[in-house]
Amino acid sequence: MENLIGLLVAAPLLGAAVLLCGGKRLDRAGHWLGTALAAASFVIGVVLFADMLGRDGEERALHSHVFSWIPVEGFQADVAFQLDQLSMTFVLLISGVGTLIHLYSVGYMEHDARRRRFFGYLNLFLAAMLLLVLADNYLLLYAGWEGVGLASYLLIGFWQHKPSAATAAKKAFIVNRVGDMGLSIAIMLMFTTFGTFAFEPVLAGAGETSEGMLTAIGLMLLLAACGKSAQVPLQSWLGDAMEGPTPVSALIHAATMVTAGVYLITRSGAVFNGAPDAQLVVTIVGAVTLIFGAIVGCAKDDIKKALAGSTMSQIGYMVLAAGLGPIGYVFAIMHLVTHGFFKAGLFLGAGSVMHGMNDEVDMRKYGGLRKYMPVTFVTFGLGYLAIIGFPGLSGFWSKDKIIEAAFAKGGTEGWILGGVALLGAAITAYYMTRVMLMTFFGEPRWKRDASGAVAGASPQRPDVEPVAENAADADTAHPATGAAAEPHPHESPKSMTIPMIVLAFGSVFAGGLFSLNSSFVHWLEPVTGHDHGHSPLSAAAVTSATVVVLLTGVALAWAQYGRRPVPVLAPRGSLLTRAARRDLLQDDFNHVALVKPGEYLTRGLVYVDAKAVDGAVNGTAAAFGGLSGRMRKVQNGFVRSYAVSMFGGTAVLIAATLLMRAV
Amino acid sequence: MSFPLLTVTAALPAVGAIATAAVPAAGRVAAKWLALAVSLATLVLAGVVFARFDPGGDRYQLTESHAWIADFGVRYELGVDGIGAALIGLTALLIPFIVLAGWRDADVPDAEAGDTRGRRWRPTQGFFALILMVEAMVIISFAATDVFLFYIFFEAMLIPMYFLIGGFGDRAHASSEDEAAKQRSYAAVKFLLYNLAGGLIMLAAVVGLYAATADQLGEGTFSLARIAEARASGELELATNTERLLFLGFFLAFAVKAPLWPLHTWLPNAMGESTAPVAVLITAVVDKVGTFAMLRFCLGLFPEASSWATPVILVLAVISVIYGALLAIAQRDIKRLIAYASISHFGFIVMGIFAMTSQGQSGATLYMVNHGISTAALLLVAGFLISRRGSRLIADYGGVQKVAPVLAGTFLVGGLATLSLPGLAPFVSEFLVLVGTFSRYPVIGIVATLGIVLAALYVLVLYQRTMTGPLKAGLEKMPDLRLRELAVAGPLIALLLFLGFYPKPLTDVVNPAVEHTLSDVEKTDPKPDVPVTAHDAEAAK
């Protein structure tokens, strides 16, 4: 069984290698090969899962040492895998949702000339992501960590002829690198403290080192998590990452990669448990992000960006839960899995809508689509009910538990965190209802009047010009996009709707299934530990409060977007709305605080290098040999003779030495 | 007397150089094939050196020792440790790619050659002969265990390099032919003067070393083995100040070559003005002699002075890391950008050497090899790009991936290697250097870690501006990589991947040499605060 673990990673890796190096011969069948290998990984995962269930809780972890990666005195980095319940959960999520999204992409990318490459990148992503969750040491995890970053870079910038996509890809990689720096430093700290960075010895030895050291390691791991999981202050890349094809947004930027930070924190639980200060910072980051993302999600008219804000916010919940320690780890992962289902489903639904709407992403130009896309409407609707936490659906079970756990933290902190989590639930209900109403209900706002212009819209709208996803590429078969063509909304092909239906099932039932007899808690407890905490509120009270805020949010959204027609042109909005449309000024802040000073610094250094450093070195040399004066005469040839004479001198010296032998 | 393998390995390219130079003008294609064949044969010999080297054996192997200038104590002594073997391997590996990449770089259009053609003007022959000559000298430098022997070739390689830089400039220049010639000549002379100045200071130190040994041992010697033996037995004791001065003399020469901030300014000029293959020769091969010599001579001959100078050198190294990266970000010229990136990388190498830990020095040695391969991949592909458009300016490109996807793809892999992405070789070495530095000097280690963010910036901005976005006017007809070019980029990328996943063949050879070097300087690795003992680890499993 152990040997199968390597195959989990190897199958998609093989796919990536074959598809990326294979050339045009594979264009016809490459996408099916990629999908088959993703499915192979999932099947192996299921086999291993069945095997794991056959053993007792404490005996379930499998280890597999493949080879010694970097053997240097005192430093042992191995390519070795560890498959325990936590990793298993991720394996099934990644390969399962991954396979569905491969299948969806077969239809979605049908008209793209570079579809083979797209599947190569998707396979590469799966391999890296599985490596990340299967590694048995932090350095190998780091390799997977940067590997998913690379895949994300390649896929965000998949339509790299679009400058906006290329810029977004670069931004994502660089912001992530800041986080990676944190992971590097954390590994270095582990190495100097424990002499190793393998999970088992580090986590077992965590109790023996000082709290200060654990806090330092924890904060560095948190920095890494912030980058990958788009948490404040490293959140700015996720919205732009929506430039990538929609299946990518679903798989990488919603269901799997962006949750890697939560995995990292949960995996390093022993470190955080010994560092309360670091945990506090984790909860603060989670709480701030969950509100931040939710506010951004309320203001966006671009359906994918609204969902991206929502992703950020939901991961905020997970990070918050992970920061609570053993009270929250299990629920962080449970929400991660249910979120994987419903958010992937929502993104695929959004992709399906765009597919039928000439790649239009502006929800103000949707409306009334439920009649035209019934399957999309139902699956998206179930995902919607799940994410807002409608009682009985997946999101309800997992989010409610996190809110409970936040109160159970105890003390003032508990009240604040619980309050924030409740507030977040209200805002979630508001912005998701807004998305739902603007897209599927109300009057169609995409019909054209006689003049060809969208009814009531003036063609010049600076900030929401229709971003045609791949229509700008002459290679793709969406020939007539532009303002003139009226969209003809239609349901998507089967290869796209089937994954949506499967995910909708997950959105509805997964949470309930996990909560039945607390099965998910029992499943993960041997790895993460679990503690009930002491909640000042009864579970019933928390649940009622959650339902009340949820209904409030829905009602508010309905009052604004359901009762009245949605204007095709966005109203100017309040100061907060306008700030939220600009992602709460994150890019403006980064521009002023980092980009501009950076530009001045590098330009200044170019001047310094040319004038001062070069000059100083030459000047110093001049003090000894008049080098500088001669350097300046280089144009008129003196210096060449000088160099020759210097050379000559050396040569004579050497010759003299050689001659001495003859003497 | 065993077969003098090292001498033959070094002599082959030297003989090949003379033969190539002697090919008549009409046979310029034959000269190219001859040079390629010689470089491949040298690679085979270097492979034998690497294979015959026994990691568990003596420190120096395949040794040769002959009296040479007896009155002056100079001996012809060769031998390799794991570090030398790895670097000889790197050199021999890269030269065939350099030859192949520069296949047409020295060809003069028939019209320009005019009536002198066929008689004395034979640039193609000269170009490849000079490259082979450099290879021969570099190999001897990596193998020399006699200080004076090393010095001679360390200096002598400046001559062919000077002509390669000054005589075979990049044809892609914005300005007029005359202006370009001036720039080129400036770059070549600057290269020569910086390195000569460093070399002369070193010569003084070499003479000083001779005087010291002559004084104390009765007879002067340059033999590393003899000096080590005398120091161990207490026969030779250098006064603190003498040792420090001698150290500085050696170190300055190597720091110019490496190059270390603030002695780096010759490198962007030299790499910018020369053709891409020559730029690779400079940064991937010749400059490695500098960092190699720090390990072998500075640390080996002057251990105490090395420790004394460590804080200052580490600060200079970390400045190089950050400064080089920041300047790379601001460059507008592709080749100068890569040159500044190299300065940043050399900072890492020097940092690893002077961190004086196993991980740091193994990492630094691996870094020399990996940087050679990754820079070759990036720079040679950049050269292919530049030769297509006739411009080195980043602003002249855009959207290239649309017309030349393979070129863009290989360029990206070269770039990702340069930014040390895990899975590619440079990650292994960079991480080792960082860990090795951090374990003894945490602050320096953390500052240097900033370099990984900056590297992502300069690489990805370069890729974005040249390869993505709408196609720049004038590039519609740009062809993708040709077979010859693919034969250069493909194997280099395969090597980057192989050494990224499985660096063990290299670490096995390098590790023992590093242990020897660390025992020279009497340093041991810092111990972890909470050592997890082998027993615990076993129990945990």
PDB file of N, CA and C in Angstrom, chain A residues 128-188:
ATOM      1  N   ALA A 128       1.695  18.883  -7.990  1.00  0.00           N
ATOM      2  CA  ALA A 128       2.330  19.728  -6.974  1.00  0.00           C
ATOM      3  C   ALA A 128       1.477  19.800  -5.710  1.00  0.00           C
ATOM      4  N   MET A 129       0.164  19.895  -5.912  1.00  0.00           N
ATOM      5  CA  MET A 129      -0.727  20.027  -4.755  1.00  0.00           C
ATOM      6  C   MET A 129      -0.735  18.730  -3.947  1.00  0.00           C
ATOM      7  N   LEU A 130      -0.706  17.602  -4.627  1.00  0.00           N
ATOM      8  CA  LEU A 130      -0.675  16.331  -3.903  1.00  0.00           C
ATOM      9  C   LEU A 130       0.657  16.171  -3.188  1.00  0.00           C
ATOM     10  N   LEU A 131       1.731  16.633  -3.837  1.00  0.00           N
ATOM     11  CA  LEU A 131       3.037  16.599  -3.172  1.00  0.00           C
ATOM     12  C   LEU A 131       2.989  17.424  -1.888  1.00  0.00           C
ATOM     13  N   LEU A 132       2.357  18.582  -1.989  1.00  0.00           N
ATOM     14  CA  LEU A 132       2.267  19.481  -0.832  1.00  0.00           C
ATOM     15  C   LEU A 132       1.607  18.779   0.360  1.00  0.00           C
ATOM     16  N   VAL A 133       0.509  18.076   0.107  1.00  0.00           N
ATOM     17  CA  VAL A 133      -0.210  17.497   1.242  1.00  0.00           C
ATOM     18  C   VAL A 133       0.319  16.125   1.641  1.00  0.00           C
ATOM     19  N   LEU A 134       1.178  15.534   0.785  1.00  0.00           N
ATOM     20  CA  LEU A 134       1.676  14.202   1.126  1.00  0.00           C
ATOM     21  C   LEU A 134       3.086  14.218   1.694  1.00  0.00           C
ATOM     22  N   ALA A 135       3.789  15.339   1.561  1.00  0.00           N
ATOM     23  CA  ALA A 135       5.171  15.404   2.025  1.00  0.00           C
ATOM     24  C   ALA A 135       5.240  15.058   3.514  1.00  0.00           C
ATOM     25  N   ASP A 136       6.337  14.419   3.908  1.00  0.00           N
ATOM     26  CA  ASP A 136       6.478  14.141   5.335  1.00  0.00           C
ATOM     27  C   ASP A 136       7.459  15.092   5.989  1.00  0.00           C
ATOM     28  N   ASN A 137       7.905  16.095   5.254  1.00  0.00           N
ATOM     29  CA  ASN A 137       8.783  17.101   5.860  1.00  0.00           C
ATOM     30  C   ASN A 137       8.506  18.456   5.229  1.00  0.00           C
ATOM     31  N   TYR A 138       8.949  19.502   5.929  1.00  0.00           N
ATOM     32  CA  TYR A 138       8.595  20.846   5.487  1.00  0.00           C
ATOM     33  C   TYR A 138       9.292  21.248   4.196  1.00  0.00           C
ATOM     34  N   LEU A 139      10.474  20.693   3.928  1.00  0.00           N
ATOM     35  CA  LEU A 139      11.161  21.120   2.712  1.00  0.00           C
ATOM     36  C   LEU A 139      10.460  20.569   1.469  1.00  0.00           C
ATOM     37  N   LEU A 140      10.019  19.329   1.558  1.00  0.00           N
ATOM     38  CA  LEU A 140       9.303  18.756   0.425  1.00  0.00           C
ATOM     39  C   LEU A 140       7.944  19.450   0.274  1.00  0.00           C
ATOM     40  N   LEU A 141       7.342  19.770   1.400  1.00  0.00           N
ATOM     41  CA  LEU A 141       6.109  20.548   1.365  1.00  0.00           C
ATOM     42  C   LEU A 141       6.361  21.867   0.634  1.00  0.00           C
ATOM     43  N   TYR A 142       7.512  22.461   0.933  1.00  0.00           N
ATOM     44  CA  TYR A 142       7.882  23.729   0.291  1.00  0.00           C
ATOM     45  C   TYR A 142       7.978  23.559  -1.224  1.00  0.00           C
ATOM     46  N   ALA A 143       8.515  22.409  -1.645  1.00  0.00           N
ATOM     47  CA  ALA A 143       8.610  22.158  -3.085  1.00  0.00           C
ATOM     48  C   ALA A 143       7.209  22.121  -3.702  1.00  0.00           C
ATOM     49  N   GLY A 144       6.284  21.431  -3.032  1.00  0.00           N
ATOM     50  CA  GLY A 144       4.915  21.411  -3.536  1.00  0.00           C
ATOM     51  C   GLY A 144       4.297  22.794  -3.477  1.00  0.00           C
ATOM     52  N   TRP A 145       4.602  23.487  -2.418  1.00  0.00           N
ATOM     53  CA  TRP A 145       4.078  24.832  -2.166  1.00  0.00           C
ATOM     54  C   TRP A 145       4.428  25.778  -3.305  1.00  0.00           C
ATOM     55  N   GLU A 146       5.698  25.764  -3.707  1.00  0.00           N
ATOM     56  CA  GLU A 146       6.104  26.616  -4.820  1.00  0.00           C
ATOM     57  C   GLU A 146       5.639  26.030  -6.148  1.00  0.00           C
ATOM     58  N   GLY A 147       5.517  24.707  -6.188  1.00  0.00           N
ATOM     59  CA  GLY A 147       5.026  24.073  -7.411  1.00  0.00           C
ATOM     60  C   GLY A 147       3.601  24.510  -7.733  1.00  0.00           C
ATOM     61  N   VAL A 148       2.742  24.537  -6.717  1.00  0.00           N
ATOM     62  CA  VAL A 148       1.379  25.007  -6.989  1.00  0.00           C
ATOM     63  C   VAL A 148       1.409  26.482  -7.351  1.00  0.00           C
ATOM     64  N   GLY A 149       2.374  27.213  -6.778  1.00  0.00           N
ATOM     65  CA  GLY A 149       2.508  28.624  -7.137  1.00  0.00           C
ATOM     66  C   GLY A 149       2.845  28.768  -8.615  1.00  0.00           C
ATOM     67  N   LEU A 150       3.726  27.888  -9.089  1.00  0.00           N
ATOM     68  CA  LEU A 150       4.091  27.926 -10.506  1.00  0.00           C
ATOM     69  C   LEU A 150       2.871  27.599 -11.369  1.00  0.00           C
ATOM     70  N   ALA A 151       2.160  26.526 -11.001  1.00  0.00           N
ATOM     71  CA  ALA A 151       0.994  26.132 -11.798  1.00  0.00           C
ATOM     72  C   ALA A 151      -0.020  27.266 -11.808  1.00  0.00           C
ATOM     73  N   SER A 152      -0.202  27.884 -10.661  1.00  0.00           N
ATOM     74  CA  SER A 152      -1.128  28.996 -10.572  1.00  0.00           C
ATOM     75  C   SER A 152      -0.680  30.142 -11.482  1.00  0.00           C
ATOM     76  N   TYR A 153       0.630  30.415 -11.465  1.00  0.00           N
ATOM     77  CA  TYR A 153       1.190  31.463 -12.332  1.00  0.00           C
ATOM     78  C   TYR A 153       0.904  31.164 -13.796  1.00  0.00           C
ATOM     79  N   LEU A 154       1.162  29.919 -14.181  1.00  0.00           N
ATOM     80  CA  LEU A 154       0.982  29.550 -15.584  1.00  0.00           C
ATOM     81  C   LEU A 154      -0.484  29.617 -15.994  1.00  0.00           C
ATOM     82  N   LEU A 155      -1.362  29.255 -15.058  1.00  0.00           N
ATOM     83  CA  LEU A 155      -2.775  29.186 -15.421  1.00  0.00           C
ATOM     84  C   LEU A 155      -3.474  30.538 -15.341  1.00  0.00           C
ATOM     85  N   ILE A 156      -3.079  31.365 -14.373  1.00  0.00           N
ATOM     86  CA  ILE A 156      -3.653  32.721 -14.350  1.00  0.00           C
ATOM     87  C   ILE A 156      -3.268  33.427 -15.637  1.00  0.00           C
ATOM     88  N   GLY A 157      -2.018  33.221 -16.039  1.00  0.00           N
ATOM     89  CA  GLY A 157      -1.544  33.893 -17.251  1.00  0.00           C
ATOM     90  C   GLY A 157      -1.739  33.042 -18.492  1.00  0.00           C
ATOM     91  N   PHE A 158      -2.700  32.115 -18.436  1.00  0.00           N
ATOM     92  CA  PHE A 158      -2.835  31.205 -19.575  1.00  0.00           C
ATOM     93  C   PHE A 158      -3.112  31.968 -20.868  1.00  0.00           C
ATOM     94  N   TRP A 159      -3.942  32.997 -20.779  1.00  0.00           N
ATOM     95  CA  TRP A 159      -4.163  33.833 -21.965  1.00  0.00           C
ATOM     96  C   TRP A 159      -3.189  34.993 -21.905  1.00  0.00           C
ATOM     97  N   GLN A 160      -1.915  34.650 -22.085  1.00  0.00           N
ATOM     98  CA  GLN A 160      -0.881  35.642 -21.785  1.00  0.00           C
ATOM     99  C   GLN A 160      -0.779  36.739 -22.828  1.00  0.00           C
ATOM    100  N   HIS A 161      -1.507  36.594 -23.925  1.00  0.00           N
ATOM    101  CA  HIS A 161      -1.509  37.698 -24.874  1.00  0.00           C
ATOM    102  C   HIS A 161      -2.259  38.893 -24.301  1.00  0.00           C
ATOM    103  N   LYS A 162      -3.082  38.636 -23.263  1.00  0.00           N
ATOM    104  CA  LYS A 162      -3.764  39.751 -22.604  1.00  0.00           C
ATOM    105  C   LYS A 162      -2.843  40.329 -21.541  1.00  0.00           C
ATOM    106  N   PRO A 163      -2.461  41.581 -21.659  1.00  0.00           N
ATOM    107  CA  PRO A 163      -1.559  42.153 -20.657  1.00  0.00           C
ATOM    108  C   PRO A 163      -2.115  42.013 -19.243  1.00  0.00           C
ATOM    109  N   SER A 164      -3.440  42.134 -19.093  1.00  0.00           N
ATOM    110  CA  SER A 164      -3.988  42.063 -17.737  1.00  0.00           C
ATOM    111  C   SER A 164      -3.750  40.674 -17.145  1.00  0.00           C
ATOM    112  N   ALA A 165      -3.842  39.626 -17.971  1.00  0.00           N
ATOM    113  CA  ALA A 165      -3.613  38.279 -17.461  1.00  0.00           C
ATOM    114  C   ALA A 165      -2.152  38.089 -17.094  1.00  0.00           C
ATOM    115  N   ALA A 166      -1.258  38.578 -17.949  1.00  0.00           N
ATOM    116  CA  ALA A 166       0.169  38.427 -17.666  1.00  0.00           C
ATOM    117  C   ALA A 166       0.536  39.167 -16.380  1.00  0.00           C
ATOM    118  N   THR A 167      -0.020  40.361 -16.212  1.00  0.00           N
ATOM    119  CA  THR A 167       0.278  41.126 -15.006  1.00  0.00           C
ATOM    120  C   THR A 167      -0.261  40.429 -13.768  1.00  0.00           C
ATOM    121  N   ALA A 168      -1.477  39.894 -13.880  1.00  0.00           N
ATOM    122  CA  ALA A 168      -2.080  39.228 -12.724  1.00  0.00           C
ATOM    123  C   ALA A 168      -1.262  38.007 -12.317  1.00  0.00           C
ATOM    124  N   ALA A 169      -0.778  37.270 -13.321  1.00  0.00           N
ATOM    125  CA  ALA A 169       0.008  36.076 -13.030  1.00  0.00           C
ATOM    126  C   ALA A 169       1.283  36.444 -12.281  1.00  0.00           C
ATOM    127  N   LYS A 170       1.959  37.456 -12.793  1.00  0.00           N
ATOM    128  CA  LYS A 170       3.202  37.890 -12.159  1.00  0.00           C
ATOM    129  C   LYS A 170       2.941  38.363 -10.734  1.00  0.00           C
ATOM    130  N   LYS A 171       1.865  39.127 -10.578  1.00  0.00           N
ATOM    131  CA  LYS A 171       1.544  39.657  -9.251  1.00  0.00           C
ATOM    132  C   LYS A 171       1.307  38.504  -8.275  1.00  0.00           C
ATOM    133  N   ALA A 172       0.553  37.502  -8.716  1.00  0.00           N
ATOM    134  CA  ALA A 172       0.264  36.379  -7.836  1.00  0.00           C
ATOM    135  C   ALA A 172       1.555  35.703  -7.403  1.00  0.00           C
ATOM    136  N   PHE A 173       2.458  35.491  -8.347  1.00  0.00           N
ATOM    137  CA  PHE A 173       3.690  34.771  -8.003  1.00  0.00           C
ATOM    138  C   PHE A 173       4.527  35.587  -7.026  1.00  0.00           C
ATOM    139  N   ILE A 174       4.627  36.878  -7.283  1.00  0.00           N
ATOM    140  CA  ILE A 174       5.518  37.680  -6.444  1.00  0.00           C
ATOM    141  C   ILE A 174       4.951  37.858  -5.041  1.00  0.00           C
ATOM    142  N   VAL A 175       3.642  38.106  -4.950  1.00  0.00           N
ATOM    143  CA  VAL A 175       3.059  38.233  -3.612  1.00  0.00           C
ATOM    144  C   VAL A 175       3.224  36.909  -2.853  1.00  0.00           C
ATOM    145  N   ASN A 176       3.040  35.808  -3.593  1.00  0.00           N
ATOM    146  CA  ASN A 176       3.222  34.509  -2.955  1.00  0.00           C
ATOM    147  C   ASN A 176       4.651  34.288  -2.504  1.00  0.00           C
ATOM    148  N   ARG A 177       5.590  34.820  -3.271  1.00  0.00           N
ATOM    149  CA  ARG A 177       6.991  34.664  -2.883  1.00  0.00           C
ATOM    150  C   ARG A 177       7.279  35.333  -1.538  1.00  0.00           C
ATOM    151  N   VAL A 178       6.572  36.421  -1.264  1.00  0.00           N
ATOM    152  CA  VAL A 178       6.760  37.058   0.042  1.00  0.00           C
ATOM    153  C   VAL A 178       6.356  36.063   1.131  1.00  0.00           C
ATOM    154  N   GLY A 179       5.245  35.381   0.887  1.00  0.00           N
ATOM    155  CA  GLY A 179       4.840  34.349   1.832  1.00  0.00           C
ATOM    156  C   GLY A 179       5.840  33.212   1.891  1.00  0.00           C
ATOM    157  N   ASP A 180       6.356  32.820   0.729  1.00  0.00           N
ATOM    158  CA  ASP A 180       7.318  31.718   0.683  1.00  0.00           C
ATOM    159  C   ASP A 180       8.563  32.035   1.500  1.00  0.00           C
ATOM    160  N   MET A 181       8.898  33.325   1.515  1.00  0.00           N
ATOM    161  CA  MET A 181      10.027  33.740   2.329  1.00  0.00           C
ATOM    162  C   MET A 181       9.769  33.349   3.776  1.00  0.00           C
ATOM    163  N   GLY A 182       8.529  33.539   4.218  1.00  0.00           N
ATOM    164  CA  GLY A 182       8.169  33.137   5.573  1.00  0.00           C
ATOM    165  C   GLY A 182       8.374  31.650   5.779  1.00  0.00           C
ATOM    166  N   LEU A 183       7.952  30.864   4.795  1.00  0.00           N
ATOM    167  CA  LEU A 183       8.113  29.413   4.934  1.00  0.00           C
ATOM    168  C   LEU A 183       9.596  29.036   4.960  1.00  0.00           C
ATOM    169  N   SER A 184      10.396  29.679   4.122  1.00  0.00           N
ATOM    170  CA  SER A 184      11.849  29.419   4.143  1.00  0.00           C
ATOM    171  C   SER A 184      12.409  29.680   5.521  1.00  0.00           C
ATOM    172  N   ILE A 185      12.065  30.837   6.054  1.00  0.00           N
ATOM    173  CA  ILE A 185      12.645  31.204   7.352  1.00  0.00           C
ATOM    174  C   ILE A 185      12.148  30.243   8.431  1.00  0.00           C
ATOM    175  N   ALA A 186      10.880  29.842   8.336  1.00  0.00           N
ATOM    176  CA  ALA A 186      10.370  28.886   9.315  1.00  0.00           C
ATOM    177  C   ALA A 186      11.174  27.587   9.261  1.00  0.00           C
ATOM    178  N   ILE A 187      11.471  27.132   8.049  1.00  0.00           N
ATOM    179  CA  ILE A 187      12.230  25.884   7.919  1.00  0.00           C
ATOM    180  C   ILE A 187      13.638  26.068   8.493  1.00  0.00           C
ATOM    181  N   MET A 188      14.234  27.223   8.218  1.00  0.00           N
ATOM    182  CA  MET A 188      15.572  27.465   8.758  1.00  0.00           C
ATOM    183  C   MET A 188      15.542  27.490  10.285  1.00  0.00           C
TER     184      MET A 188
END
